[in-house]
PDB file of C-alpha atoms in Angstrom:
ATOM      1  CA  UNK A   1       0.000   0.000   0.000  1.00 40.00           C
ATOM      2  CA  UNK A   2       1.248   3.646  -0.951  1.00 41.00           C
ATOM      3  CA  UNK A   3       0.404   6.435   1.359  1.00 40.00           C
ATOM      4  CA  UNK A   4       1.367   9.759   0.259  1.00 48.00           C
ATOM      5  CA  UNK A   5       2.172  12.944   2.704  1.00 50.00           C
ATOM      6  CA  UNK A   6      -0.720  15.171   0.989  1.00 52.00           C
ATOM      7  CA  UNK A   7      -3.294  11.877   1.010  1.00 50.00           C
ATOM      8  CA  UNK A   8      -3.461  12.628   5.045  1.00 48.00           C
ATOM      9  CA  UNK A   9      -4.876  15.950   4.694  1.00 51.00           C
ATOM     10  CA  UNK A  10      -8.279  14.957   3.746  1.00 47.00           C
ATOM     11  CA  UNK A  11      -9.056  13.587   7.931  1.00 40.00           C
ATOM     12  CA  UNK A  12      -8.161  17.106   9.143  1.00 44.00           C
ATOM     13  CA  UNK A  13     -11.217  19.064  10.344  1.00 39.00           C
ATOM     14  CA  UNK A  14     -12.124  21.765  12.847  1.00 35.00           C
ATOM     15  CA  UNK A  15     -14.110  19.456  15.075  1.00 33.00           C
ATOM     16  CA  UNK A  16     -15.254  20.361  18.920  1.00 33.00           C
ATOM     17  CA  UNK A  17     -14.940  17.198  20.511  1.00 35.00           C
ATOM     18  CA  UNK A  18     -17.298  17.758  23.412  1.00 36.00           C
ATOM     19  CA  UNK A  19     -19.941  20.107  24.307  1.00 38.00           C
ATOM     20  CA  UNK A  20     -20.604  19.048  27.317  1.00 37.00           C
ATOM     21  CA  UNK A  21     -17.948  20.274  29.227  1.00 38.00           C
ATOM     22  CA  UNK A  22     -15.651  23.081  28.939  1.00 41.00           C
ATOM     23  CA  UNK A  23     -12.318  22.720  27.255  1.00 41.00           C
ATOM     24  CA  UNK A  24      -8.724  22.785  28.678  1.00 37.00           C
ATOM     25  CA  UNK A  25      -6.847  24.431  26.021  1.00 40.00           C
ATOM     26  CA  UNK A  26      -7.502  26.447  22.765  1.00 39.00           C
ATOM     27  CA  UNK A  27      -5.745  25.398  19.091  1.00 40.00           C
ATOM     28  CA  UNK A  28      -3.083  27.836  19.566  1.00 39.00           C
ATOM     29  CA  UNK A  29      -2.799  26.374  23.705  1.00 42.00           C
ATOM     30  CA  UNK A  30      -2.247  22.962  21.867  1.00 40.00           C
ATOM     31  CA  UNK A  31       0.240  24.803  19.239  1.00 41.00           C
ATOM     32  CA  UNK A  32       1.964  26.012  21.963  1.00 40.00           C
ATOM     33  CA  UNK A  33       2.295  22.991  23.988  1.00 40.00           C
ATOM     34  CA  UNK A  34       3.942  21.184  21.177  1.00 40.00           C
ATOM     35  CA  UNK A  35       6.444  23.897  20.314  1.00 43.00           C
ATOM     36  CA  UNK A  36       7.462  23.419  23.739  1.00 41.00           C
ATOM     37  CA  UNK A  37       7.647  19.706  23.836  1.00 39.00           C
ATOM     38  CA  UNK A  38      10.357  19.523  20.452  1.00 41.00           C
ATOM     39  CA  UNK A  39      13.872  19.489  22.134  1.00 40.00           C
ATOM     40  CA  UNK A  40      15.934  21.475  19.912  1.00 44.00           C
ATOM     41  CA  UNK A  41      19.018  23.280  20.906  1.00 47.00           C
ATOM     42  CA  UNK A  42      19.825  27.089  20.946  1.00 48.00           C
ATOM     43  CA  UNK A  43      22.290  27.039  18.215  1.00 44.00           C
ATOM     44  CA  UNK A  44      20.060  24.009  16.640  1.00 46.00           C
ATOM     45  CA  UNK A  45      16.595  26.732  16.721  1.00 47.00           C
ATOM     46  CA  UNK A  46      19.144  29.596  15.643  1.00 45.00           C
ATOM     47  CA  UNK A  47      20.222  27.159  12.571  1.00 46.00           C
ATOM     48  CA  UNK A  48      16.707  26.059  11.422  1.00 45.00           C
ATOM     49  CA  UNK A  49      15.373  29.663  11.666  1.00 46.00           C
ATOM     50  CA  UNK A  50      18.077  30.928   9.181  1.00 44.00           C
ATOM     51  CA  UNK A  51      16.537  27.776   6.770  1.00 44.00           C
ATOM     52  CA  UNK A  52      12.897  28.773   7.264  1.00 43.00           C
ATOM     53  CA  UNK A  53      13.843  32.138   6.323  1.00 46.00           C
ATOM     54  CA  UNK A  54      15.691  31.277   3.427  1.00 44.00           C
ATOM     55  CA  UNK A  55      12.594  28.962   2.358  1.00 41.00           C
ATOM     56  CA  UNK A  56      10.453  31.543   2.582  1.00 41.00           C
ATOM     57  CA  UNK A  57      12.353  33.642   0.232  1.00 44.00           C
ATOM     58  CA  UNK A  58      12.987  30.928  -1.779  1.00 41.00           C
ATOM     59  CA  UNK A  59      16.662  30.980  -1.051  1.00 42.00           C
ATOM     60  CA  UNK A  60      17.024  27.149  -0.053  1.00 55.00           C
ATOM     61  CA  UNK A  61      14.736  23.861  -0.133  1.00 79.00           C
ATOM     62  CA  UNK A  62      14.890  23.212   3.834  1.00 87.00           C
ATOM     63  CA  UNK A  63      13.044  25.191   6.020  1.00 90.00           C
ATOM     64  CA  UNK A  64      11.199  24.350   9.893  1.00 93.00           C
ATOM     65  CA  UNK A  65       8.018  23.480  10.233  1.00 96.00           C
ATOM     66  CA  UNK A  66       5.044  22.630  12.455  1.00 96.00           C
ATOM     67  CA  UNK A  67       4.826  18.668  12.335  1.00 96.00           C
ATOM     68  CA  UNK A  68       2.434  16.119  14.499  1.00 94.00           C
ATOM     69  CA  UNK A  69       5.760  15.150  16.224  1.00 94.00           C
ATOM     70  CA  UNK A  70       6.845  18.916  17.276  1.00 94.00           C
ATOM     71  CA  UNK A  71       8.937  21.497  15.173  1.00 94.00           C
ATOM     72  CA  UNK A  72      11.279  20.162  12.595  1.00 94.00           C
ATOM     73  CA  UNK A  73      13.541  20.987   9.831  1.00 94.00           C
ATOM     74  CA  UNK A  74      12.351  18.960   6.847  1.00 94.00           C
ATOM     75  CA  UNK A  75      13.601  19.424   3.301  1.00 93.00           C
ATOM     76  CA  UNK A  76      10.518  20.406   0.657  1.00 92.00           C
ATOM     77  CA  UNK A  77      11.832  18.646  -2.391  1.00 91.00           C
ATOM     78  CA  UNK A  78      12.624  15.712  -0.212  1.00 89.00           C
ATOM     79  CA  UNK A  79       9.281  15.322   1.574  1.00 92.00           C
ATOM     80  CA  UNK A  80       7.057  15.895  -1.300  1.00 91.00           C
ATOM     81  CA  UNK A  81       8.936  13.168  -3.705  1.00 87.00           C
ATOM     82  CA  UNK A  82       7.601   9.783  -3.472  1.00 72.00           C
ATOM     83  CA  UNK A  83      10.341   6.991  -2.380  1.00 77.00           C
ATOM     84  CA  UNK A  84      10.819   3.809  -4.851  1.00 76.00           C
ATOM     85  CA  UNK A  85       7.698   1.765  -4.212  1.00 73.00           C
ATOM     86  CA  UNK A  86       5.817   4.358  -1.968  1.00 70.00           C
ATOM     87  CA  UNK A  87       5.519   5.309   1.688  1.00 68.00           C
ATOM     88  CA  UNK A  88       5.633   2.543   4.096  1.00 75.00           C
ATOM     89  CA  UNK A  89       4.351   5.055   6.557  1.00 77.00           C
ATOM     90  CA  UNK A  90       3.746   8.519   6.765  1.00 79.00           C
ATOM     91  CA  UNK A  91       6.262  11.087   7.450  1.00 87.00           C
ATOM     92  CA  UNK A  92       5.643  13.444   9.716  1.00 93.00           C
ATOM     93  CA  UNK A  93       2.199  15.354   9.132  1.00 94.00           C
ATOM     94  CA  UNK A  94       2.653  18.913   8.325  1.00 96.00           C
ATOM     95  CA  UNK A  95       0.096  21.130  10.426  1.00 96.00           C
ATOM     96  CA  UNK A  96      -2.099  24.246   9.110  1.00 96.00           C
ATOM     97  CA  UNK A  97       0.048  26.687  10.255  1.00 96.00           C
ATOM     98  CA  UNK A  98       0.796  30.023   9.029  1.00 96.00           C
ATOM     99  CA  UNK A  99       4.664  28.987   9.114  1.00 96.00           C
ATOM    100  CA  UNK A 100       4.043  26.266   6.797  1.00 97.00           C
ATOM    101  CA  UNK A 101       2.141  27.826   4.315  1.00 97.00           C
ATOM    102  CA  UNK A 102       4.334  31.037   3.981  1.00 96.00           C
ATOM    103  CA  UNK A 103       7.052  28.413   4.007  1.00 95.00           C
ATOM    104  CA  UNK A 104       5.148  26.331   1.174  1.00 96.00           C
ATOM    105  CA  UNK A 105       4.106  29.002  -0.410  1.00 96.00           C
ATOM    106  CA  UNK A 106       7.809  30.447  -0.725  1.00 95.00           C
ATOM    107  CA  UNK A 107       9.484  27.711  -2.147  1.00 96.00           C
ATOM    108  CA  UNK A 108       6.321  27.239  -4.784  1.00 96.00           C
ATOM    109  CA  UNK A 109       6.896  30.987  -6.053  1.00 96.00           C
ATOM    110  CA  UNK A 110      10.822  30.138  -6.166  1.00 95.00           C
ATOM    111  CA  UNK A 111      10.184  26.776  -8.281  1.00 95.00           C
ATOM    112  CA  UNK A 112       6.761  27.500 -10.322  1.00 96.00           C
ATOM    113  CA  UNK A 113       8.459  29.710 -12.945  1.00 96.00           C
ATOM    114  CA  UNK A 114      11.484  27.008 -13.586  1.00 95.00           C
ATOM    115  CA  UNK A 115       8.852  23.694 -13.265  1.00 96.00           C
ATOM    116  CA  UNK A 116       6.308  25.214 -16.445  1.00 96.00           C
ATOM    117  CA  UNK A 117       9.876  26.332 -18.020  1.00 96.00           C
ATOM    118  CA  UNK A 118      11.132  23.068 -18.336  1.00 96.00           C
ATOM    119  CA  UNK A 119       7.483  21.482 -19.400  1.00 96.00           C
ATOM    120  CA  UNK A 120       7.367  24.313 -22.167  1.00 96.00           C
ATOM    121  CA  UNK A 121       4.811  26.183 -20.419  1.00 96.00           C
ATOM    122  CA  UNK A 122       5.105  29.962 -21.442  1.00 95.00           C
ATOM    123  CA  UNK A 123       2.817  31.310 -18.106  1.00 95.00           C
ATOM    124  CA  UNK A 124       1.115  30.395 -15.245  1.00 96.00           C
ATOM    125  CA  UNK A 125      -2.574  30.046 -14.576  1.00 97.00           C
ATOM    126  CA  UNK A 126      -3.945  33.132 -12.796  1.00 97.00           C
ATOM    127  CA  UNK A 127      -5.603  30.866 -10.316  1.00 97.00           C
ATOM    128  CA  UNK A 128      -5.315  27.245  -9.382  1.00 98.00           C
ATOM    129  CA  UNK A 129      -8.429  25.664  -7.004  1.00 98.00           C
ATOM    130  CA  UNK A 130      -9.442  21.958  -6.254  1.00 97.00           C
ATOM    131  CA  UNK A 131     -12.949  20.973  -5.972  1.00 93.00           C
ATOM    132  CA  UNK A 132     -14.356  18.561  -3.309  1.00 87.00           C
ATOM    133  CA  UNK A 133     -13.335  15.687  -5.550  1.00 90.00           C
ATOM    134  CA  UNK A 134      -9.642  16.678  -4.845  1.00 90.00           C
ATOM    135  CA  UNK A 135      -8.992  17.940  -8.498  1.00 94.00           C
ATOM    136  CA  UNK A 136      -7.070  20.317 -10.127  1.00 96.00           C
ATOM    137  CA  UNK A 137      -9.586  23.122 -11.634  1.00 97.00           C
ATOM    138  CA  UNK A 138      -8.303  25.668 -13.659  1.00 97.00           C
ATOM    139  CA  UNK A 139      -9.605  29.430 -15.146  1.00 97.00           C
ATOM    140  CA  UNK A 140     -11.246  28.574 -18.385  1.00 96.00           C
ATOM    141  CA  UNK A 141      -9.629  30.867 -20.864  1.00 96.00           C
ATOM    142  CA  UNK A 142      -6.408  29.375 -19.406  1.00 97.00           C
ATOM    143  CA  UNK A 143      -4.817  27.919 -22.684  1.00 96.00           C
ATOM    144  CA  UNK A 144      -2.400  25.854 -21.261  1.00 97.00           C
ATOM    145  CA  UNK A 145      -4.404  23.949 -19.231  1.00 97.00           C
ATOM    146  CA  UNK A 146      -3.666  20.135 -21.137  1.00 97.00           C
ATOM    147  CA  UNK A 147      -0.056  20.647 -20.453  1.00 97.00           C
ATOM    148  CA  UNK A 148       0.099  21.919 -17.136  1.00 97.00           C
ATOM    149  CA  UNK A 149      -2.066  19.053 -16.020  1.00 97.00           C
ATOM    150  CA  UNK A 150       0.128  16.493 -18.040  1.00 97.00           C
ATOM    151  CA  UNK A 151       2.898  18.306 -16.394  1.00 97.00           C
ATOM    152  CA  UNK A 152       1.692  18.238 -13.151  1.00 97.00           C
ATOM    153  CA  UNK A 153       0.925  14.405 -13.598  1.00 95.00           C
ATOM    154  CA  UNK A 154       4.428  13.260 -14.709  1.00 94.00           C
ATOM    155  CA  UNK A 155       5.757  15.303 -11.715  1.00 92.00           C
ATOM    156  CA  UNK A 156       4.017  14.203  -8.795  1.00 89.00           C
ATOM    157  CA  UNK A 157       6.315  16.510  -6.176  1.00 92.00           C
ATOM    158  CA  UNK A 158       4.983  19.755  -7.392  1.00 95.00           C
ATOM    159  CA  UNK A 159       1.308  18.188  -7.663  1.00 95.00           C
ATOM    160  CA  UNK A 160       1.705  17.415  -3.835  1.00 94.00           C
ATOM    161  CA  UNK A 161       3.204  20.738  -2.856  1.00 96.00           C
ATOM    162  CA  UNK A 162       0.850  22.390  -4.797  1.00 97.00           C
ATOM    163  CA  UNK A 163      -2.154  19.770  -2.679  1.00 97.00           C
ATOM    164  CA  UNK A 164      -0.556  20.472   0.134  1.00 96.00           C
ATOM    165  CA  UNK A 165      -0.936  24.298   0.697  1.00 97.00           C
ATOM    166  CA  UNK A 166      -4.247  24.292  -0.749  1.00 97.00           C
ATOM    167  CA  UNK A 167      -5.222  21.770   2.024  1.00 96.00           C
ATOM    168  CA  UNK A 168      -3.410  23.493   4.604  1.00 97.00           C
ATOM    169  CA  UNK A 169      -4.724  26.668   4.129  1.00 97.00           C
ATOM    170  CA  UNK A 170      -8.215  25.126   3.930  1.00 95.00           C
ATOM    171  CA  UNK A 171      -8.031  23.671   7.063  1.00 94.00           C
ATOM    172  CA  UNK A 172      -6.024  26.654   9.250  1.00 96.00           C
ATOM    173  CA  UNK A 173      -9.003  29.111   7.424  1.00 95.00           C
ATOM    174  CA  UNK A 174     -11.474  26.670   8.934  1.00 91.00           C
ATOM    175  CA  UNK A 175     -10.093  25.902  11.975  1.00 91.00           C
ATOM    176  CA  UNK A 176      -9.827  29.668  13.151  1.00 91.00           C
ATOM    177  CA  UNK A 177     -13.375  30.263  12.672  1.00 88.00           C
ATOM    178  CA  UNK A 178     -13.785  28.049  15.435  1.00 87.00           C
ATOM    179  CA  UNK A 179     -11.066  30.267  17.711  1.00 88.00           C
ATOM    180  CA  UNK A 180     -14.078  32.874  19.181  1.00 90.00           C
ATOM    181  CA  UNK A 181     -16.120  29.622  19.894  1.00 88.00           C
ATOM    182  CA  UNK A 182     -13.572  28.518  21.808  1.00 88.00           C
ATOM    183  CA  UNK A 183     -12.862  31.419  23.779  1.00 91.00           C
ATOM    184  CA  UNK A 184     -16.287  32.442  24.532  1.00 92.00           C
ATOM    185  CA  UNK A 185     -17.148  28.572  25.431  1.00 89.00           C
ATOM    186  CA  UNK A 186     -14.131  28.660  27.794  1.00 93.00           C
ATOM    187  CA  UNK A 187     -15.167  31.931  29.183  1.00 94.00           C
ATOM    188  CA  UNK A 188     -18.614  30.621  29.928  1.00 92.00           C
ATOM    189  CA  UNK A 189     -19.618  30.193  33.669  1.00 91.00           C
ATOM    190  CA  UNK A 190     -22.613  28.596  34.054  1.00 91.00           C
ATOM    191  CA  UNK A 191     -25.162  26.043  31.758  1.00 93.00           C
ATOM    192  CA  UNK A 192     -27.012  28.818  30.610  1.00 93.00           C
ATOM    193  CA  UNK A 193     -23.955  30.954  29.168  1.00 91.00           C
ATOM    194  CA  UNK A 194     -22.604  27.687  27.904  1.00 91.00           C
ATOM    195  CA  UNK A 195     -26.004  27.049  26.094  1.00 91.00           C
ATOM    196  CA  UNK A 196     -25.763  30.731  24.731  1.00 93.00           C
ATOM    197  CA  UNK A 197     -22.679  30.262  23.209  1.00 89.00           C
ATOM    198  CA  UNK A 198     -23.640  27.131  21.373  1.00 91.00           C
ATOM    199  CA  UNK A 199     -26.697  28.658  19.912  1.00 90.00           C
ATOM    200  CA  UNK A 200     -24.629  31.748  18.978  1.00 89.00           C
ATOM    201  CA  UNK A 201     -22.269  29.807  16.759  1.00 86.00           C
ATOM    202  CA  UNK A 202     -24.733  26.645  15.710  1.00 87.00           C
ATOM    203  CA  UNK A 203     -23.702  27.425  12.424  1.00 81.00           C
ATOM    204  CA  UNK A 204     -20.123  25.918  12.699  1.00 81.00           C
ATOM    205  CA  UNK A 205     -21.452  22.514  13.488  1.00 80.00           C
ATOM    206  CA  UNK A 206     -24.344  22.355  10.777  1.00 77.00           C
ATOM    207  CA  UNK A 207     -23.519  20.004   8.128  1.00 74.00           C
ATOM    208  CA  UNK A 208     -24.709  22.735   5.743  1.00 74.00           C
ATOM    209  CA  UNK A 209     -21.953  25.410   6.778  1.00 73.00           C
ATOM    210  CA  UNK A 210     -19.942  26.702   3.412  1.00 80.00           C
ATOM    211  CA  UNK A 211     -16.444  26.595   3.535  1.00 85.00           C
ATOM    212  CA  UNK A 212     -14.133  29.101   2.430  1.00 92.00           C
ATOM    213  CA  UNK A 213     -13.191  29.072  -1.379  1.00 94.00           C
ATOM    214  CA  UNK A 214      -9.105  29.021  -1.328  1.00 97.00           C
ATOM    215  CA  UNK A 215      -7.087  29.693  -4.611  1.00 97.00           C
ATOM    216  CA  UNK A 216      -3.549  29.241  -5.256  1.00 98.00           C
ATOM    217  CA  UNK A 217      -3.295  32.920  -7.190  1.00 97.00           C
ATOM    218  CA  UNK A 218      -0.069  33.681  -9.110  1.00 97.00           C
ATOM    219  CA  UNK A 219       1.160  36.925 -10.116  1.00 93.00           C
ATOM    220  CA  UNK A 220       2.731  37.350 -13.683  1.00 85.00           C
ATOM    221  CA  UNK A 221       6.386  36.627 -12.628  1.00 83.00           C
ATOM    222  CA  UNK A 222       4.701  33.696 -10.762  1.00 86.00           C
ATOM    223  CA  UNK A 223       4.836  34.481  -7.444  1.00 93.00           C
ATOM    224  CA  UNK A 224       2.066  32.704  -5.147  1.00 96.00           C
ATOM    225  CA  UNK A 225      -0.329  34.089  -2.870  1.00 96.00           C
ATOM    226  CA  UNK A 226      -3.220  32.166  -0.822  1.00 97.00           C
ATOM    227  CA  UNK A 227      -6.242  33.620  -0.373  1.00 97.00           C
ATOM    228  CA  UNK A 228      -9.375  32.344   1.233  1.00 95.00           C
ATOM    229  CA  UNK A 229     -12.878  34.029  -0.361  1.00 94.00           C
ATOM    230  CA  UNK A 230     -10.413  36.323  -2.374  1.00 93.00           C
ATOM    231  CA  UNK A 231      -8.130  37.434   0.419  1.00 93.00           C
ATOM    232  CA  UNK A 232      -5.250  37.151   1.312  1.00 94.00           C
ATOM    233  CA  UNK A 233      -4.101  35.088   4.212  1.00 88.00           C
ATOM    234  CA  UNK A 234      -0.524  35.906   4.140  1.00 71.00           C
TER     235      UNK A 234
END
């Protein structure tokens, strides 16, 4: 069985896992905690912050980032290129974090322009977005659509980078619509404030509730911003 770093993505989902009781800690409280749990030394954090920066400006392929098993330095090309006969197990999960999208998103606006270059590509899309089904959809006056797709296909570590900060923006946009819940539900001090506060924010636990519409948008000397329901999230 292959399992692919971007395949995990698709589980992630702000979810309140009981409203019965109050909660002991927020996202970022949980964030926090697991900054502090990663042992890294001072010259080791100075080291790794130097990479991150020099990911984000697209400088260098390493860069640190929020994981499932604490902060690490992980190398972008690496992570996103599938091993001989596929993942065994997953590497470590990358969380939606602002660091890791900047960090995604700077190494994508560094390697876009080269990546349709060498596929013959003369410009990028304006826009990329993925639809529910988890594919690629592209503007329609877009004229190289066929080849950036074939492109895409025969290169599998952009398509996952590219997967991957759509899906982590997704889910950090989603999750922090839950943030005032959380605060006002913590905040709450009796049954009746605690029923208040549900009914004020029903709407994030309806199985109707929209998401956000994220794009991948790309300037004309390809450089990538996210944006969530045409803004910006940088």
């Amino acid at each position: 069985m292959q399992i692919h770093p971007a395949d995990a993505y698709s589980t992630l989902s702000p979810t309140i896992s009981s409203l019965q009781r109050k909660p002991t800690a927020t996202l970022t409280d949980r964030a926090a905690s697991s900054d502090d749990r990663a042992s890294i030394s001072q010259a080791g954090r100075s080291r790794l912050a130097a990479e991150a920066d020099g990911a984000t400006n697209g400088t260098a392929t390493q860069a640190l980032f929020d994981t499932n098993q604490g902060t690490q330095a992980l190398d972008i090309d690496a992570y996103f290129t599938p091993p001989a006969g596929g993942y065994l197990t997953l590497p470590p999960l990358l969380m939606p974090s602002q660091r890791n999208i900047d960090a995604l998103s700077g190494h994508i606006s560094a390697t876009f322009p080269k990546f349709l270059a060498e596929n013959g590509i003369p410009s990028a899309p304006t826009s990329i977005t993925y639809g529910s089904d988890g594919k690629m959809r592209l503007p329609a006056d877009y004229p190289y659509a066929p080849k950036l797709a074939q492109a895409l296909e025969d290169n599998p570590t952009m398509a996952r980078e590219l997967q991957t900060v759509n899906a982590l923006t997704s889910h950090m946009v989603e999750m922090n619509k839950s943030i005032p819940f959380q605060q006002e539900y913590t905040a709450a001090s009796s049954q009746a404030e605690i029923n208040a506060v549900i009914a004020k924010y029903a709407h994030l636990f309806s199985g109707n509730r929209l998401s956000s519409s994220i794009a991948l948008e790309f300037s004309e000397n390809g450089r990538l911003t996210m944006t969530a329901d045409g803004k910006s999230i940088s």
